Short mmCIF file of C-alpha atoms in Angstrom, two decimals:
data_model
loop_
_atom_site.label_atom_id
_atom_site.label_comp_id
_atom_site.label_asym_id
_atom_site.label_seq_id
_atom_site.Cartn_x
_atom_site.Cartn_y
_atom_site.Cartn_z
CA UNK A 1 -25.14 66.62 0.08
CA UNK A 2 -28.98 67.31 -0.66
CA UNK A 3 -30.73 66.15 -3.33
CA UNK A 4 -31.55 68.47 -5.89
CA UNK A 5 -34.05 68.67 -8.34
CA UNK A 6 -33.84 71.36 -10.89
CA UNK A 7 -37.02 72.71 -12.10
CA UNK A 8 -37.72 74.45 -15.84
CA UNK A 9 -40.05 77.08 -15.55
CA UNK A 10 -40.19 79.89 -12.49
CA UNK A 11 -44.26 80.04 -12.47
CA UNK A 12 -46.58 79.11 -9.27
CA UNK A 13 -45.94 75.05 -9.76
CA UNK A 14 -42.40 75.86 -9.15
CA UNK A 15 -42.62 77.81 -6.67
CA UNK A 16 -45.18 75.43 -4.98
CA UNK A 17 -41.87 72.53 -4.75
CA UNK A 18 -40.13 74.96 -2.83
CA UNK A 19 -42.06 74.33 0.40
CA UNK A 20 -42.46 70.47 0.49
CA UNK A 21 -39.11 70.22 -0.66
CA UNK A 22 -37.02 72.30 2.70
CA UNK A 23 -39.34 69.80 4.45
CA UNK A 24 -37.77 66.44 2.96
CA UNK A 25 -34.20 67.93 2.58
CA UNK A 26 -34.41 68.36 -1.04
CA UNK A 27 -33.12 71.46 -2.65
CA UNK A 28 -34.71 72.72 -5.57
CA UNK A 29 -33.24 75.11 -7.94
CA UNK A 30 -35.27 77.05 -10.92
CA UNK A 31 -34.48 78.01 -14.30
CA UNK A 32 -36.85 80.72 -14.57
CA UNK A 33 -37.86 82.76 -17.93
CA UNK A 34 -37.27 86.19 -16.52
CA UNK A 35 -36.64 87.88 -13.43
CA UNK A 36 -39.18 88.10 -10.62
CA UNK A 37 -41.39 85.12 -11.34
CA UNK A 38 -44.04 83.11 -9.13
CA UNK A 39 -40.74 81.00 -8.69
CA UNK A 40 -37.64 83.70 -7.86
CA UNK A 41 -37.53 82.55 -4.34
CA UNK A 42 -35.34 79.69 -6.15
CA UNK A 43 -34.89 81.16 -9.40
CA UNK A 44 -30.96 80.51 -9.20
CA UNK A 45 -30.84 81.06 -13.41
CA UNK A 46 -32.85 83.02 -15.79
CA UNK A 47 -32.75 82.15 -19.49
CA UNK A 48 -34.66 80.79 -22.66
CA UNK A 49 -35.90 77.29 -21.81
CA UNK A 50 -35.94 76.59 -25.69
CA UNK A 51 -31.85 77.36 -26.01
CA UNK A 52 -30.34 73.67 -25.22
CA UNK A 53 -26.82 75.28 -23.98
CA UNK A 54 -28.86 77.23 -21.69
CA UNK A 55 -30.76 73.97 -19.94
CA UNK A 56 -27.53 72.07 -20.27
CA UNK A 57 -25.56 74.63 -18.22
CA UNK A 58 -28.73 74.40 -15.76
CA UNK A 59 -29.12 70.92 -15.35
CA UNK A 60 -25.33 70.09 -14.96
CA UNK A 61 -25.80 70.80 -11.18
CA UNK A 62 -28.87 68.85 -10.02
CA UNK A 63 -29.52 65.06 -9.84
CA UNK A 64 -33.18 65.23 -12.12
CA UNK A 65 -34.79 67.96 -14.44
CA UNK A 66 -38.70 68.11 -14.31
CA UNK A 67 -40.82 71.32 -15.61
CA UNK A 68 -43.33 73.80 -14.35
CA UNK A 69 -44.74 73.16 -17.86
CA UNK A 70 -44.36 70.98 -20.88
CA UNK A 71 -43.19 73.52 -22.99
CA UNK A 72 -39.51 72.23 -23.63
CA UNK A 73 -38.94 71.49 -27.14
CA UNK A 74 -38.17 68.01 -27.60
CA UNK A 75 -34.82 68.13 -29.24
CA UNK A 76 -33.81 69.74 -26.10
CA UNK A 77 -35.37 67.28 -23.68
CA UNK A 78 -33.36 64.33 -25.78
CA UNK A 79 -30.65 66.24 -26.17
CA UNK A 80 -30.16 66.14 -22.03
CA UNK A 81 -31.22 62.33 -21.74
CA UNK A 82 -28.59 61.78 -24.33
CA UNK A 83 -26.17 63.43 -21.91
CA UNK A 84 -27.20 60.93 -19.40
CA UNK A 85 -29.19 63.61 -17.51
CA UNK A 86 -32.33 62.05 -15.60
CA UNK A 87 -35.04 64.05 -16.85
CA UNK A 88 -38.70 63.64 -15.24
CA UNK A 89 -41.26 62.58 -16.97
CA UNK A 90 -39.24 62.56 -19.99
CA UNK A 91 -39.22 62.94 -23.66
CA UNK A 92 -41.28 59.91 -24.66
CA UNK A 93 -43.83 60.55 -22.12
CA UNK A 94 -43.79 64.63 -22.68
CA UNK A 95 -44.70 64.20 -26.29
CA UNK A 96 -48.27 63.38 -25.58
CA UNK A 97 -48.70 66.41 -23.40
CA UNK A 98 -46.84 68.49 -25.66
CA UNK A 99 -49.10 67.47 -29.29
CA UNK A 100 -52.93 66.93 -28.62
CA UNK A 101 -53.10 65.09 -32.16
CA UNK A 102 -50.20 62.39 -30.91
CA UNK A 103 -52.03 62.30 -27.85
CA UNK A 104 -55.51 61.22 -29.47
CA UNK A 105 -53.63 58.99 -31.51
CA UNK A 106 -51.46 56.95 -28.39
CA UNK A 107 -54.93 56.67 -26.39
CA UNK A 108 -56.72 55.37 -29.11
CA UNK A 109 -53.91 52.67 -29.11
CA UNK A 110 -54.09 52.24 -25.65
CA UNK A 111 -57.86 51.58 -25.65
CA UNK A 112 -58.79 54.86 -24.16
CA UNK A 113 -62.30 56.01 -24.24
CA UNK A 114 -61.98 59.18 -25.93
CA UNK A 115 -64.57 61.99 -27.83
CA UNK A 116 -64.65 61.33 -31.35
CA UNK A 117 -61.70 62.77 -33.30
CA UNK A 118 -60.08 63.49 -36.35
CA UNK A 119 -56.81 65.20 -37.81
CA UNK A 120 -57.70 67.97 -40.55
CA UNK A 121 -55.95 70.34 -42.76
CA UNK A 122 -58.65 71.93 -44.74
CA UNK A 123 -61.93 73.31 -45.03
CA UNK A 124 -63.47 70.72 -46.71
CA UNK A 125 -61.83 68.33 -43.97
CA UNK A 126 -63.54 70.03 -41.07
CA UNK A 127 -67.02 70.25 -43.00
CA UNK A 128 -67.04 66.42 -43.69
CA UNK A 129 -66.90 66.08 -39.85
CA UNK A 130 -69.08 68.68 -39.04
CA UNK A 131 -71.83 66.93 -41.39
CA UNK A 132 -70.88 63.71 -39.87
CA UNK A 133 -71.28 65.16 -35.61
CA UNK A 134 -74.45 67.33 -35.95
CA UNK A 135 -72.85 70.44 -37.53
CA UNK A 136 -71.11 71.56 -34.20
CA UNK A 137 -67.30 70.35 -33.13
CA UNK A 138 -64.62 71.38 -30.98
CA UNK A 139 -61.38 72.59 -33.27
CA UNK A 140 -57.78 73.14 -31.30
CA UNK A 141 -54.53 73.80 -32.08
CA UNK A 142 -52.88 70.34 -31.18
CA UNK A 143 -49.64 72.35 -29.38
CA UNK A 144 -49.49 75.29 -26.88
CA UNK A 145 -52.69 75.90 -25.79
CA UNK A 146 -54.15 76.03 -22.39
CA UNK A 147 -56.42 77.53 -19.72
CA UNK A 148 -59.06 77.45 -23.14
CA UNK A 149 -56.68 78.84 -25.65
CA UNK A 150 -56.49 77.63 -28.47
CA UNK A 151 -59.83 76.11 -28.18
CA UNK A 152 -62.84 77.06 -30.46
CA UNK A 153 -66.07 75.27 -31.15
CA UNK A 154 -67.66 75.29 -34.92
CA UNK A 155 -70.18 75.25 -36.52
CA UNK A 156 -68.91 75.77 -40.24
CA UNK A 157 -65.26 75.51 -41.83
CA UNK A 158 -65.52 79.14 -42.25
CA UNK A 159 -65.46 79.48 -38.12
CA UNK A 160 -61.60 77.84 -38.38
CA UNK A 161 -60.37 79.78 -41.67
CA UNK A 162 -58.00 81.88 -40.00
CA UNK A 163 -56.43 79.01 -37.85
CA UNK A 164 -56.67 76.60 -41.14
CA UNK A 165 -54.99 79.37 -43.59
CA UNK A 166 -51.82 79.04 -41.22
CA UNK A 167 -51.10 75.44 -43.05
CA UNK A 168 -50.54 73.48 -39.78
CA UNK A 169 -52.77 70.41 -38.83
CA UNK A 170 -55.47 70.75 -36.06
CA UNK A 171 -57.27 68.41 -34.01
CA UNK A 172 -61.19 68.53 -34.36
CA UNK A 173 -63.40 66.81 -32.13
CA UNK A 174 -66.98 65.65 -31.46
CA UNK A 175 -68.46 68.35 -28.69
CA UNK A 176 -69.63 65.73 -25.60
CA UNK A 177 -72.73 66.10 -23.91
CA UNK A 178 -71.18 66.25 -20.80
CA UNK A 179 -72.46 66.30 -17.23
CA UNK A 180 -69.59 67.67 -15.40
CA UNK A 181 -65.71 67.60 -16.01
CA UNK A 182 -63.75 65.52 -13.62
CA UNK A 183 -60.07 65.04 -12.94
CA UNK A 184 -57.94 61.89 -11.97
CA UNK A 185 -54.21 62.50 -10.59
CA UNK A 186 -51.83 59.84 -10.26
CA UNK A 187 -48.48 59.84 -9.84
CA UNK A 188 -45.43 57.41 -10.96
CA UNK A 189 -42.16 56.73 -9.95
CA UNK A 190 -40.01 55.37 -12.12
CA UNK A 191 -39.18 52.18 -10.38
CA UNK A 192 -42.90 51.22 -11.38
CA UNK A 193 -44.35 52.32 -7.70
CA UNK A 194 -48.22 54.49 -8.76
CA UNK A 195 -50.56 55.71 -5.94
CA UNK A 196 -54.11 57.22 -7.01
CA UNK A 197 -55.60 60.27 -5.68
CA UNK A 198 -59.81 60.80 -5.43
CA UNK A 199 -61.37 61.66 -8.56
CA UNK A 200 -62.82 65.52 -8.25
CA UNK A 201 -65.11 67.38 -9.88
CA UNK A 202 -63.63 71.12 -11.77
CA UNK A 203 -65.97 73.42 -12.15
CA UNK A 204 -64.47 75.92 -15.65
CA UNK A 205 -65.37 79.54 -16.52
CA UNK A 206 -64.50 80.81 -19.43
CA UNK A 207 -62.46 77.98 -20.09
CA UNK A 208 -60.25 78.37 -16.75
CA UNK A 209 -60.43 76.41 -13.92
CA UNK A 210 -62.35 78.03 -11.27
CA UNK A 211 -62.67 75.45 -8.29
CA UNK A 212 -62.31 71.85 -7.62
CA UNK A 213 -63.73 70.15 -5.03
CA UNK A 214 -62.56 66.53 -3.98
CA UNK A 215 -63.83 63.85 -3.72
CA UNK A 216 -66.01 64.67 -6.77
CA UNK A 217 -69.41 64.48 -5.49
CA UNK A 218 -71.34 61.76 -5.98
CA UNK A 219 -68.04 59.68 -7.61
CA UNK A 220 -67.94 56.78 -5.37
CA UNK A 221 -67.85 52.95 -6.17
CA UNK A 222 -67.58 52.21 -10.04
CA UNK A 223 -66.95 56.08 -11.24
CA UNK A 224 -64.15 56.36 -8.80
CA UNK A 225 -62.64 53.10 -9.77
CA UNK A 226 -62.93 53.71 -13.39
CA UNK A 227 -61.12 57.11 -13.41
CA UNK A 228 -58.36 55.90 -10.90
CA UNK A 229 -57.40 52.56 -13.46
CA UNK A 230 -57.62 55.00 -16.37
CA UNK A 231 -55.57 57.39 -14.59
CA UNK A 232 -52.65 54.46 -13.56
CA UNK A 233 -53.27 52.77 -17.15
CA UNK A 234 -52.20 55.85 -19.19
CA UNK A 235 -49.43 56.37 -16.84
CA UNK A 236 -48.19 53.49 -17.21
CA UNK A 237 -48.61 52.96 -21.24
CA UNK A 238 -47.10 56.38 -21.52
CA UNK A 239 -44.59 55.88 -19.11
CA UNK A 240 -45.54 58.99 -17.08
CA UNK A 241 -42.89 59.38 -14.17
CA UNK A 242 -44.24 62.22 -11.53
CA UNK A 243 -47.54 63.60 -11.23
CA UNK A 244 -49.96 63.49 -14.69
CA UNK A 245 -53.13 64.91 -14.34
CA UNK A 246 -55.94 63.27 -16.61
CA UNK A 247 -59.14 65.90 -17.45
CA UNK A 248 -62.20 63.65 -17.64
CA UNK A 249 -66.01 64.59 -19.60
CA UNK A 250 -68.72 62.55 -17.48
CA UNK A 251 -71.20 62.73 -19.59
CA UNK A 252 -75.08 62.08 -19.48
CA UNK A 253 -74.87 57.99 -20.55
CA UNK A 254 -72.77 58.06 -17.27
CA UNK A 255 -69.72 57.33 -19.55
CA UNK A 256 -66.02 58.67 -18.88
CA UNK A 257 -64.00 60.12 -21.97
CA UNK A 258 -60.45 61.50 -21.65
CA UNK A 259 -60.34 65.43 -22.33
CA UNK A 260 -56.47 66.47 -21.96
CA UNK A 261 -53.12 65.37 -19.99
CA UNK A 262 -50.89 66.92 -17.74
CA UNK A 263 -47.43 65.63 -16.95
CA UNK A 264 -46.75 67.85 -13.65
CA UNK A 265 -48.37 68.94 -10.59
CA UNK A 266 -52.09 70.40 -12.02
CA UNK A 267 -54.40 73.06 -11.07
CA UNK A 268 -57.08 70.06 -10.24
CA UNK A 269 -54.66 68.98 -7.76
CA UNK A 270 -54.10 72.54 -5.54
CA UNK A 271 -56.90 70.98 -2.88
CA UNK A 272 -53.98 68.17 -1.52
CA UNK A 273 -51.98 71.11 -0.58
CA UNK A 274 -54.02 71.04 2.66
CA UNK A 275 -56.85 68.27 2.09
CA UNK A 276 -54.28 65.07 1.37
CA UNK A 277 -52.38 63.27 3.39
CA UNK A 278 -49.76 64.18 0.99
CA UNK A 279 -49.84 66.76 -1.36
CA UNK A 280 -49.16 66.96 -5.27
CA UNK A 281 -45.86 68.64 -4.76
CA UNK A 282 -44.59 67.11 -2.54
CA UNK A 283 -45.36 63.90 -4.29
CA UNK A 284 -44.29 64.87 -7.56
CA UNK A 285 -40.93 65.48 -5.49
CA UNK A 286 -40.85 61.83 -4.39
CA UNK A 287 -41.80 60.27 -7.86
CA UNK A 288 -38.91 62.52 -10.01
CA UNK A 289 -36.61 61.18 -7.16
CA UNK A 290 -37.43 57.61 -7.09
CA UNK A 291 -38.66 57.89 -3.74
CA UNK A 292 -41.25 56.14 -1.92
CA UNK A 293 -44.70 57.48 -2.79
CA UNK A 294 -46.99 59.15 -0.01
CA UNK A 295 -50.50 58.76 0.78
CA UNK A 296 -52.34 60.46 -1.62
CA UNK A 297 -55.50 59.82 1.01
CA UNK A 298 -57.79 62.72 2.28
CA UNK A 299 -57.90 64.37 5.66
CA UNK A 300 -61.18 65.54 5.69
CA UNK A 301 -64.36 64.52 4.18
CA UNK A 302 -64.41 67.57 1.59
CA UNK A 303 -62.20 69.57 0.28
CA UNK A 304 -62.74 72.91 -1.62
CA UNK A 305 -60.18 74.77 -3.92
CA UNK A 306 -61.19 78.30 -5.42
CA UNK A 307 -58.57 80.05 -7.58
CA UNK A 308 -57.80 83.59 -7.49
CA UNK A 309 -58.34 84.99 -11.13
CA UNK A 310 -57.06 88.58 -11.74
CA UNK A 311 -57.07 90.24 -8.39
CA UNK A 312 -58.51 93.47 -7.13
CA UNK A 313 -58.07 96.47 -9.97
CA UNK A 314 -57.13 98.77 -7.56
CA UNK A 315 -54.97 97.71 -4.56
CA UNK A 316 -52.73 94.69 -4.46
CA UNK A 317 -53.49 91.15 -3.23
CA UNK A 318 -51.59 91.42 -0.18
CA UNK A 319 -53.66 94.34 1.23
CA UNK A 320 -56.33 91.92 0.71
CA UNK A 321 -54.88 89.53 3.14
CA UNK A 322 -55.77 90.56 6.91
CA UNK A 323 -59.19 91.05 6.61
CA UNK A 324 -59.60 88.01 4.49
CA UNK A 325 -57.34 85.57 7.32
CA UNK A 326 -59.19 87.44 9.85
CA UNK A 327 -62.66 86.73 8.54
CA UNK A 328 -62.13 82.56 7.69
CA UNK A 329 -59.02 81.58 10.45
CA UNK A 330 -59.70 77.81 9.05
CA UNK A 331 -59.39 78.77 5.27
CA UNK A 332 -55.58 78.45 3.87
CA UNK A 333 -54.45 81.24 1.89
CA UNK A 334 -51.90 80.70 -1.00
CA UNK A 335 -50.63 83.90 -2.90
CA UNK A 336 -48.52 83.16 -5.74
CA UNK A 337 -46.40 86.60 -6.13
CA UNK A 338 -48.14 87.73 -9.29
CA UNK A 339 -49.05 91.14 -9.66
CA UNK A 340 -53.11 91.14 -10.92
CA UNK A 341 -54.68 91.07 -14.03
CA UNK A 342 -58.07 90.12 -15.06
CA UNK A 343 -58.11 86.69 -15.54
CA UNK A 344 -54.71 85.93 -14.15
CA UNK A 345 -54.16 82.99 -11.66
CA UNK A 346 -52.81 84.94 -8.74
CA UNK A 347 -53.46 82.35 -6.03
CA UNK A 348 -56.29 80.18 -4.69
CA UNK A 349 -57.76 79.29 -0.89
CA UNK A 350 -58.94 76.41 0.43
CA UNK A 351 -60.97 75.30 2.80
CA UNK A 352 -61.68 71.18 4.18
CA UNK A 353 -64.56 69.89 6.44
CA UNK A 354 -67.03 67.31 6.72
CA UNK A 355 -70.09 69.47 5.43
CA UNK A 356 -69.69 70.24 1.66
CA UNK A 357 -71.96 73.58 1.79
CA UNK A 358 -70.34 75.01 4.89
CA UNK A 359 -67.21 73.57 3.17
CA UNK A 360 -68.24 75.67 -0.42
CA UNK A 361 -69.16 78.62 1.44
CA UNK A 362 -65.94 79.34 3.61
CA UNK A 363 -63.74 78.61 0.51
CA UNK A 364 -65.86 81.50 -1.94
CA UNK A 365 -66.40 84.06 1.05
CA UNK A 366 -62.41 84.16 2.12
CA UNK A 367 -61.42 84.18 -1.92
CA UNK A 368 -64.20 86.87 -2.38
CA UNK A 369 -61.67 88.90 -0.03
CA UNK A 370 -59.26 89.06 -3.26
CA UNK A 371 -61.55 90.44 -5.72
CA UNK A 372 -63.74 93.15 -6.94
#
């Protein structure tokens, strides 16, 4: 009988499994939030990821859980384990991608090089560390946001009143002069095996992730060395099993400080799909089944991801398509089933070569097909 891996959350990382996984012989089977998600092509139950006797029911059939996101509540996630269900990464690890204020606190105990950070409940709280960081910081709300929710930089305590009169703690942090933002992918089995992929370079717009390219430019020798042991270090001391994506700040003292974690294929990591020797889902695939780990090696010299944010206003992605394939035959294409909306991940391209501009070029002009 197959293997099967059953996967919470029916959004585009679930749906990305479904490929590698009818490659290796591995079913994969979704537990989706609604009906016609990124993921439906598996989607083989619909329900509330938050109700345990719903992911119970779900992960009775399938030899490991792992997530599309790290939104499971906890007493769910232990609540399986204690029912002897492998779940991948699991609670211990999830926890730290779950609360940004345990998160600060486990890499600071790990040694971590960091931004400057504090827990506060109150106004006068955030104004002592304003006065102490030059009068500007970077508040969030330590659970639930992403894609730059959740995310606000300050300049006064009265900037984070609303988000302060709620009563919960939030995570404030010293705003880093950075250069460029980087990210570091690993992945983890749980027999102890870790492979490394090449350190890229995200480029952000309005707080999204617009394109990655990989190898980060300019990020050989000591940089890439430096983000790949960080990357297998916090793995490891949070005992990380699949992929974990680690966001990176370089900043302009040429220093590396740890932004956020991911425990599960990441949007840094879309460029393997087609520029590694073995892609992110695929390899998350192998680490939640304590398989042997692929070669998380390039193909080509560069590789170039673009997302697809919101879509064209008036027509739908898929008319979009023939001209676009027509126009850059070398660019991959990957749609994710969404219908548009402005600022919406509804896909990305990408393109590989071994010239970086021609590289750049082909991957904006074919995603330029998809927009407005």
């Amino acid at each position: 009988m197959a293997l099967q891996v059953g996967v919470v959350g029916g959004g585009q990382l679930a749906r990305m499994m479904i490929a590698p996984a009818v490659e290796l012989g591995v079913r994969v089977r979704v537990l989706a939030e609604q009906a016609g998600m990124a993921a439906e092509l598996a989607a083989e139950s619909v329900g509330d990821y938050r109700d345990l006797e719903t992911v119970r029911a779900f992960a009775a059939g399938v030899d490991v859980v792992t997530f599309d996101h790290e939104h499971v509540p906890q007493e769910v996630l232990r609540a399986l384990v204690a029912d002897g269900i492998a779940v991948r990464p699991g609670p211990d690890a999830l926890q730290y991608a779950q609360d940004k204020l345990l998160m600060r606190a486990r890499l600071d105990e790990l040694g971590m090089p960091q931004p400057e950070w504090a827990e506060i409940a109150d106004g006068p709280g955030l104004q002592a560390f304003l006065d102490s960081h030059g009068g500007r910081a970077v508040i969030k709300t330590p659970r639930g946001g992403y894609d730059g929710k959740g995310v606000r930089v300050v300049t006064s305590s009265a900037d984070a009143e609303d988000w302060l009169a709620e009563g919960a703690p939030l995570l404030v942090e010293e705003l880093v002069d950075f250069t460029r933002e980087l990210a570091q992918q690993v992945a983890r089995r749980p027999s102890g095996q870790v492979v490394a992929y090449p350190a890229v370079e995200t480029i952000q717009r309005d707080g999204v992730c617009a394109e990655v390219i990989a190898p980060a430019p300019h990020a050989t020798g000591r940089l890439a060395e430096v983000a790949a042991r960080l990357g297998e270090e916090i793995a490891e001391g949070l005992g990380v099993t699949g992929m974990l994506a680690v966001e990176l700040f370089e900043t302009a003292d040429e220093r590396i400080l740890v932004n956020e974690l991911a425990m599960r294929p990441h949007n840094s990591g879309h460029w393997g799909q087609d520029g590694a020797v073995t892609g992110q889902f695929e390899q998350h695939l192998r680490a939640v089944l304590d398989l042997p780990l692929g070669d998380p090696g390039i193909r080509q010299p560069w590789s170039v991801m673009v997302n697809l944010l919101g879509g064209p206003a008036t027509d739908s992605l898929e008319s979009r398509l023939p001209a676009a394939l027509a126009a850059h035959p070398a660019v991959k294409v990957h749609l994710y089933g969404k219908e548009p909306r402005p600022g919406r991940k509804v896909g990305h391209v990408t393109a590989v070569g071994d010239d970086l501009d021609a590289v750049v070029y082909e991957a904006r002009a074919a995603a330029a097909f998809f927009g407005d």
